[in-house]
Structures are given as structure tokens and as C-alpha cells.
Coordinates of C-alpha atoms in Angstrom, one line a residue:
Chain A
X1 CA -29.7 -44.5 -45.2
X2 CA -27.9 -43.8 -47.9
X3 CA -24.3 -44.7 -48.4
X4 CA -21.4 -45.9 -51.2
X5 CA -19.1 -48.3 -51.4
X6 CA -15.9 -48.0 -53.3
X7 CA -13.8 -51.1 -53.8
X8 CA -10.3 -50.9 -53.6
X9 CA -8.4 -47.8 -51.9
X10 CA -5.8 -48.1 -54.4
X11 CA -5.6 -49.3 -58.1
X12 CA -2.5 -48.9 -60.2
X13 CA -2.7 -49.4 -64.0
X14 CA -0.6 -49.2 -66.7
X15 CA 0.0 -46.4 -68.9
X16 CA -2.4 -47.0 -72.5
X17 CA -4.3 -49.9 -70.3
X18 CA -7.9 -50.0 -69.2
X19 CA -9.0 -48.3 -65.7
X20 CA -12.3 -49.1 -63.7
X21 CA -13.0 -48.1 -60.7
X22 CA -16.0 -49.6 -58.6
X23 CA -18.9 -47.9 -57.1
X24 CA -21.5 -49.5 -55.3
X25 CA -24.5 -47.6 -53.8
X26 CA -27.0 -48.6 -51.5
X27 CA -30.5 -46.6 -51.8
X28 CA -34.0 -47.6 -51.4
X29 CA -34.7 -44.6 -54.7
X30 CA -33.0 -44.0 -57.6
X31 CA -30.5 -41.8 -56.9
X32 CA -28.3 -39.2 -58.3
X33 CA -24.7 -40.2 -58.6
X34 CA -21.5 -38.9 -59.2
X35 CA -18.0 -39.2 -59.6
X36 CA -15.6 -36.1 -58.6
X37 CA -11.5 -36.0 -59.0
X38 CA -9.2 -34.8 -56.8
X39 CA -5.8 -33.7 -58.1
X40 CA -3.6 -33.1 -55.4
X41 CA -3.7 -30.1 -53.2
X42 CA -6.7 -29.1 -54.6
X43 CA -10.2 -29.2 -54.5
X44 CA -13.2 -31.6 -56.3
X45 CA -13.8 -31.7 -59.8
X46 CA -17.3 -32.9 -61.3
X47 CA -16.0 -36.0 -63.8
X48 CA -19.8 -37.1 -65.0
X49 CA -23.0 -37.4 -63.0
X50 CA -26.0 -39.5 -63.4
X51 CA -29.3 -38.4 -63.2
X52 CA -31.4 -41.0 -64.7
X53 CA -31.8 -39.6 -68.3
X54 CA -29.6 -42.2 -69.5
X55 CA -27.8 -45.3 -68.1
X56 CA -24.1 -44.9 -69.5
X57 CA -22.9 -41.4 -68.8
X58 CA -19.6 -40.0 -70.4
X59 CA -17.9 -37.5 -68.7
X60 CA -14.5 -35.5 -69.0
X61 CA -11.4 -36.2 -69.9
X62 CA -12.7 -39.9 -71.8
X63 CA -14.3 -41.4 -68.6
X64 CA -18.0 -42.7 -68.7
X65 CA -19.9 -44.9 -66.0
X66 CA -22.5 -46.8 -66.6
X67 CA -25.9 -47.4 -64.2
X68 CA -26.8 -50.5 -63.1
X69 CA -29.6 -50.8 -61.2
X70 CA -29.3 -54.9 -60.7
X71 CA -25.9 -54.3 -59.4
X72 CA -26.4 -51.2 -57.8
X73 CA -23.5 -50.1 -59.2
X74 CA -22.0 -47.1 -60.8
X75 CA -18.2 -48.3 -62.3
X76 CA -16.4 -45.3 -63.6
X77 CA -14.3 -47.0 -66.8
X78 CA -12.0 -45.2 -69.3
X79 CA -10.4 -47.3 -72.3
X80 CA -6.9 -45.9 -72.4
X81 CA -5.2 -44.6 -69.0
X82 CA -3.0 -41.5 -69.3
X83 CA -0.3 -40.4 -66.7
X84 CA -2.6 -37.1 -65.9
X85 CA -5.4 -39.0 -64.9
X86 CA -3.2 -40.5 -62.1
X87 CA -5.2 -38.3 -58.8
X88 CA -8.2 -39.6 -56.2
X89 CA -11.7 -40.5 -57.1
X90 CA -14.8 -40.4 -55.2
X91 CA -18.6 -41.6 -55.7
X92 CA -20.8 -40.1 -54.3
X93 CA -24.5 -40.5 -53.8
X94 CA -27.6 -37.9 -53.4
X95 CA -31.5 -38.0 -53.1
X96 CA -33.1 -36.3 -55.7
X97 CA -33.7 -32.7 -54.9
X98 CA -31.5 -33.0 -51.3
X99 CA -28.4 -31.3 -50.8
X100 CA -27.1 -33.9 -48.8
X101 CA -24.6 -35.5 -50.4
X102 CA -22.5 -38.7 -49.2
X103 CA -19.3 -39.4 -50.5
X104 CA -17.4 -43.1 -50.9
X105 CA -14.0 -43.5 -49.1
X106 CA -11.8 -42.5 -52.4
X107 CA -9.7 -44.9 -54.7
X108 CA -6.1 -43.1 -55.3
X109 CA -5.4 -44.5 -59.2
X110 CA -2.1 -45.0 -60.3
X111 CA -0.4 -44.9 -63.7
X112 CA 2.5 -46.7 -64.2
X113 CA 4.7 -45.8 -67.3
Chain B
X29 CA -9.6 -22.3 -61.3
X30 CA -13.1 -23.3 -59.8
X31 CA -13.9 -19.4 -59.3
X32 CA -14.3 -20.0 -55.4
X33 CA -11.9 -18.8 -53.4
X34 CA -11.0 -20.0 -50.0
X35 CA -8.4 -18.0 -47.7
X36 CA -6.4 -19.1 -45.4
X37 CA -4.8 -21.6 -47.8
X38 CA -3.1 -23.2 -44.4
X39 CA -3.7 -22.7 -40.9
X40 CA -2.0 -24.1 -37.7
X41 CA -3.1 -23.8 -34.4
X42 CA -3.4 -25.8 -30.8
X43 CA -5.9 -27.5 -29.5
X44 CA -8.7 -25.9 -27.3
X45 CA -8.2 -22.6 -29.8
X46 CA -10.9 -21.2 -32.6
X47 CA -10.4 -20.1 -36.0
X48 CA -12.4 -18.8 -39.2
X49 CA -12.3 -20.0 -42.4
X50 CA -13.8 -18.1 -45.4
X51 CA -15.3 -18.7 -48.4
X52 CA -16.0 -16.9 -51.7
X53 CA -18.4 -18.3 -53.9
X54 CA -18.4 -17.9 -57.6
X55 CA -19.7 -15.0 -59.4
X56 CA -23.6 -15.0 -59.0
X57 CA -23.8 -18.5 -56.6
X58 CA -26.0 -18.3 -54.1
X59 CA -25.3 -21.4 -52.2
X60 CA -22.2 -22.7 -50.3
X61 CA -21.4 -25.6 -48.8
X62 CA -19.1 -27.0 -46.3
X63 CA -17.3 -30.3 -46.6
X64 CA -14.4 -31.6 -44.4
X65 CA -12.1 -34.0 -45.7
X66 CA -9.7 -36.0 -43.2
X67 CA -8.1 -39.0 -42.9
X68 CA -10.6 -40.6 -40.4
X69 CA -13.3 -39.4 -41.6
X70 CA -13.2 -39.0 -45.4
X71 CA -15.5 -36.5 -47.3
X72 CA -18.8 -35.3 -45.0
X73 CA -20.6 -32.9 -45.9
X74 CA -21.1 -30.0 -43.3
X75 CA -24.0 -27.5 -44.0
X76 CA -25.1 -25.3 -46.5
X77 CA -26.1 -21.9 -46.7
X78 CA -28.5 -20.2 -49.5
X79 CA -28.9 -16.7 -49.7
X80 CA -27.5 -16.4 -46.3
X81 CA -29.8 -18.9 -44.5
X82 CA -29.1 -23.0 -43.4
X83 CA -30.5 -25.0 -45.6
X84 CA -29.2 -28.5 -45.0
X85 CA -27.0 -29.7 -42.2
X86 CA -24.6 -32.8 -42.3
X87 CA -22.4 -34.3 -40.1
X88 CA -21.4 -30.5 -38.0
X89 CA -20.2 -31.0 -34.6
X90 CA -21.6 -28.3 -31.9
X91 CA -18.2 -26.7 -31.8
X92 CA -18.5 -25.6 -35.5
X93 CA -20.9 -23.2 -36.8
X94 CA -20.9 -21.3 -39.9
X95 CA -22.9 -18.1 -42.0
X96 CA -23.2 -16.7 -44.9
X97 CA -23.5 -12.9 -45.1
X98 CA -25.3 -10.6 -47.1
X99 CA -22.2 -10.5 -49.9
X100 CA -22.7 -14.1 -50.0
X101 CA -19.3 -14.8 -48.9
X102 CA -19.5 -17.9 -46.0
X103 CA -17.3 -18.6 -42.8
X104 CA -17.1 -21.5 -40.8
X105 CA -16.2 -20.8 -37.2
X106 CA -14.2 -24.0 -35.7
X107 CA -13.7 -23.8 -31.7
X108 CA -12.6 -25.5 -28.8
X109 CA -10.2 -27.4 -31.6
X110 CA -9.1 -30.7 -31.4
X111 CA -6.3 -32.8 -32.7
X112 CA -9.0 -34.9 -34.7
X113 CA -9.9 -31.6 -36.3
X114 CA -7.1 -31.3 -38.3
X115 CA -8.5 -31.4 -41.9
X116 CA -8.9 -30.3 -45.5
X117 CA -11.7 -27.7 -45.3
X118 CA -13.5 -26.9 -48.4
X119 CA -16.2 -25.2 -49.7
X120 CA -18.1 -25.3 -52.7
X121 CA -20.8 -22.5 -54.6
X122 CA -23.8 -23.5 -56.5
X123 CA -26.3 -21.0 -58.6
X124 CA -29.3 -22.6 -56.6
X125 CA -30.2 -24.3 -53.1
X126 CA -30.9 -27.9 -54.6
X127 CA -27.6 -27.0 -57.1
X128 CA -25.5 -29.7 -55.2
X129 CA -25.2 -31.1 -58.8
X130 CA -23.9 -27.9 -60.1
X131 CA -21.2 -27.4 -57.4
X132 CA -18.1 -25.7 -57.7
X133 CA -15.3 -27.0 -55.0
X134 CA -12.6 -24.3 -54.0
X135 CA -9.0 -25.4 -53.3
X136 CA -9.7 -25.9 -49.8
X137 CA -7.9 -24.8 -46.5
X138 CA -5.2 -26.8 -44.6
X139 CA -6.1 -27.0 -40.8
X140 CA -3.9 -28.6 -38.8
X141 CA -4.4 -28.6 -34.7
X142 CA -1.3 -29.2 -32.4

């Protein structure tokens, strides 16, 4: 079965400083992956998906992830942290041409000033 | 603003009662789907409707069902509510039934079970 891991529940960064957030997936096909936002009290945003046309995907707002397939993983990086990106991000994981779609527990990023 | 619109925005009620939740998809989406977000739980998927017919089921307990009518707009029936219910409900529109790449999340509504 299908499934994501995301590492860390929490991160806080500064303010100007780097962010990454971890995403490990476990399939037995390449995938499709995301990673969605969630600003609070309201609902998912679609931040960049992957969709194997090309192995670093760049996304909104200045975040990008890159696919690697000897890692199975699917880090979701941006160089410079702003205050607004401070919300919860999830990774989430679907079969090619499924609706199914199975989302990772959530990392709440933090900026600190 | 997503363009899907979800009413009620909060909802309380006790346990062992049933409510409705509805959903209006964006302009010309023809899918919806169901997610439930809680604290146990996290983010599951719940089922998804096209055109006004399942299409995929997730993790849906018995007590919840759901349809999609000939407007488009979806509701998802919860009964015989539990404390463990109490969620974020949300629902999200696509243009097409394998669009889950293409979905549109509404702000969601509040359910909490006393």
C-alpha cells in the first residue's frame, strides 16, 4: 500500500533562512506526488506537484521539491523563509490515474522574526 | 477563494444525531471529493463523486454516505455521530474524474459532536 512519511510535526525557522521539509513515500510505482498548504481556517492549496516530467519541480510562492527515486523522497525546500509562508504542509501520494489520494501527517512551519 | 463553496461553515451537535454538509463545486467541475481532517486521523480521503455517480471510495465509515445531484452540488450525510467525529470536513471540485491533480479544496466545515 501506499503511504508518506513526513518527518518532523513541527519545524521553526528563521525569518530570511532556509526551509525543508521532508517527504518520504513508500510505492512499489512511480507515483504522483504533491505538496498542498494549509493556512489556517481554511482549506488546501496545491504548492507544486510531480508527475514525472521532470525531477525538481518549482512551485508557488518560491518553493520547489525535488524527486528522488533512491531516496524515495520528495523534500519541499525554499531558499529564503518569509513570515507568510508560516501555515501546515502536507505530502501526499497518488497512483497514476487513481483518485485515491493519501496524505502525510502535516509539518506546521514556523517563522521566527 | 478556491470557487467551492461549502455551507455550514460550523456545525455543533450531540452524539447519536445526523447532519448534512454541502458542497459546491467550482464553475464547470464535475467531480467532488470528500476529505476529513481531524486530529486522530489526519487527512483521509472519503469518496468521490463524478457526474453524480461514486467513483472512488476511501476510508468512509457506514454511518456516512454522500451524493451528488444533478446540479453537481454534493452532500455528505453523517449519522449516528460520535465524539470521534468531530472534524474539519472539506470538499474539493475537479474538471474530470481522474482530476485529483487538478483539485480545488473549499474552506471546509467545522463539525464538532458533544
Amino acid at each position: 500500500a501506499q503511504s508518506v512519511t513526513q518527518l518532523g510535526s513541527h519545524v521553526s525557522v528563521s525569518e530570511g533562512a532556509l526551509v525543508l521539509l521532508r517527504c518520504n513515500y513508500s510505492s512499489s510505482v512511480p507515483p504522483y506526488l504533491f505538496w498542498y498548504v494549509q493556512y489556517p481556517n481554511q482549506g488546501l492549496q496545491l504548492l507544486l506537484k510531480y508527475t514525472s516530467a521532470a525531477t525538481l519541480v518549482k512551485g508557488i510562492n518560491g518553493f520547489e521539491a525535488e524527486f528522488k527515486k533512491s531516496e524515495t523522497s520528495f523534500h519541499l525546500t525554499k531558499p529564503s523563509a518569509h513570515m507568510s509562508d508560516a501555515a501546515e504542509y502536507f505530502c501526499a501520494v497518488v497512483r497514476s490515474s487513481a483518485s485515491k489520494i493519501i496524505f502525510g501527517s502535516g509539518t506546521r512551519l514556523s517563522i521566527r522574526p | 477563494d478556491s470557487g467551492v463553496t461549502q455551507t455550514p461553515k460550523h456545525l455543533i451537535t450531540a452524539t447519536g444525531q445526523r447532519v448534512t454538509l454541502r458542497c459546491s463545486p467550482r464553475s464547470g467541475d464535475l467531480s467532488v471529493y470528500w476529505y476529513q481532517q481531524s486530529l486522530d486521523q489526519g487527512l483521509q480521503f472519503l469518496i468521490q463523486y463524478y457526474n453524480g455517480e461514486e467513483r472512488a471510495k476511501g476510508n468512509i465509515l457506514e454511518r456516512f454516505s454522500a451524493q451528488q445531484f444533478p446540479d453537481l452540488h454534493s452532500e455528505l450525510n453523517l449519522s449516528s455521530l460520535e465524539l470521534g467525529d468531530s472534524a474539519l470536513y472539506f470538499c474539493a471540485s475537479a474538471p474530470c474524474s481522474g482530476g485529483v491533480e487538478t483539485q480545488y479544496f473549499g474552506p471546509g466545515t467545522r463539525l464538532l459532536v458533544l
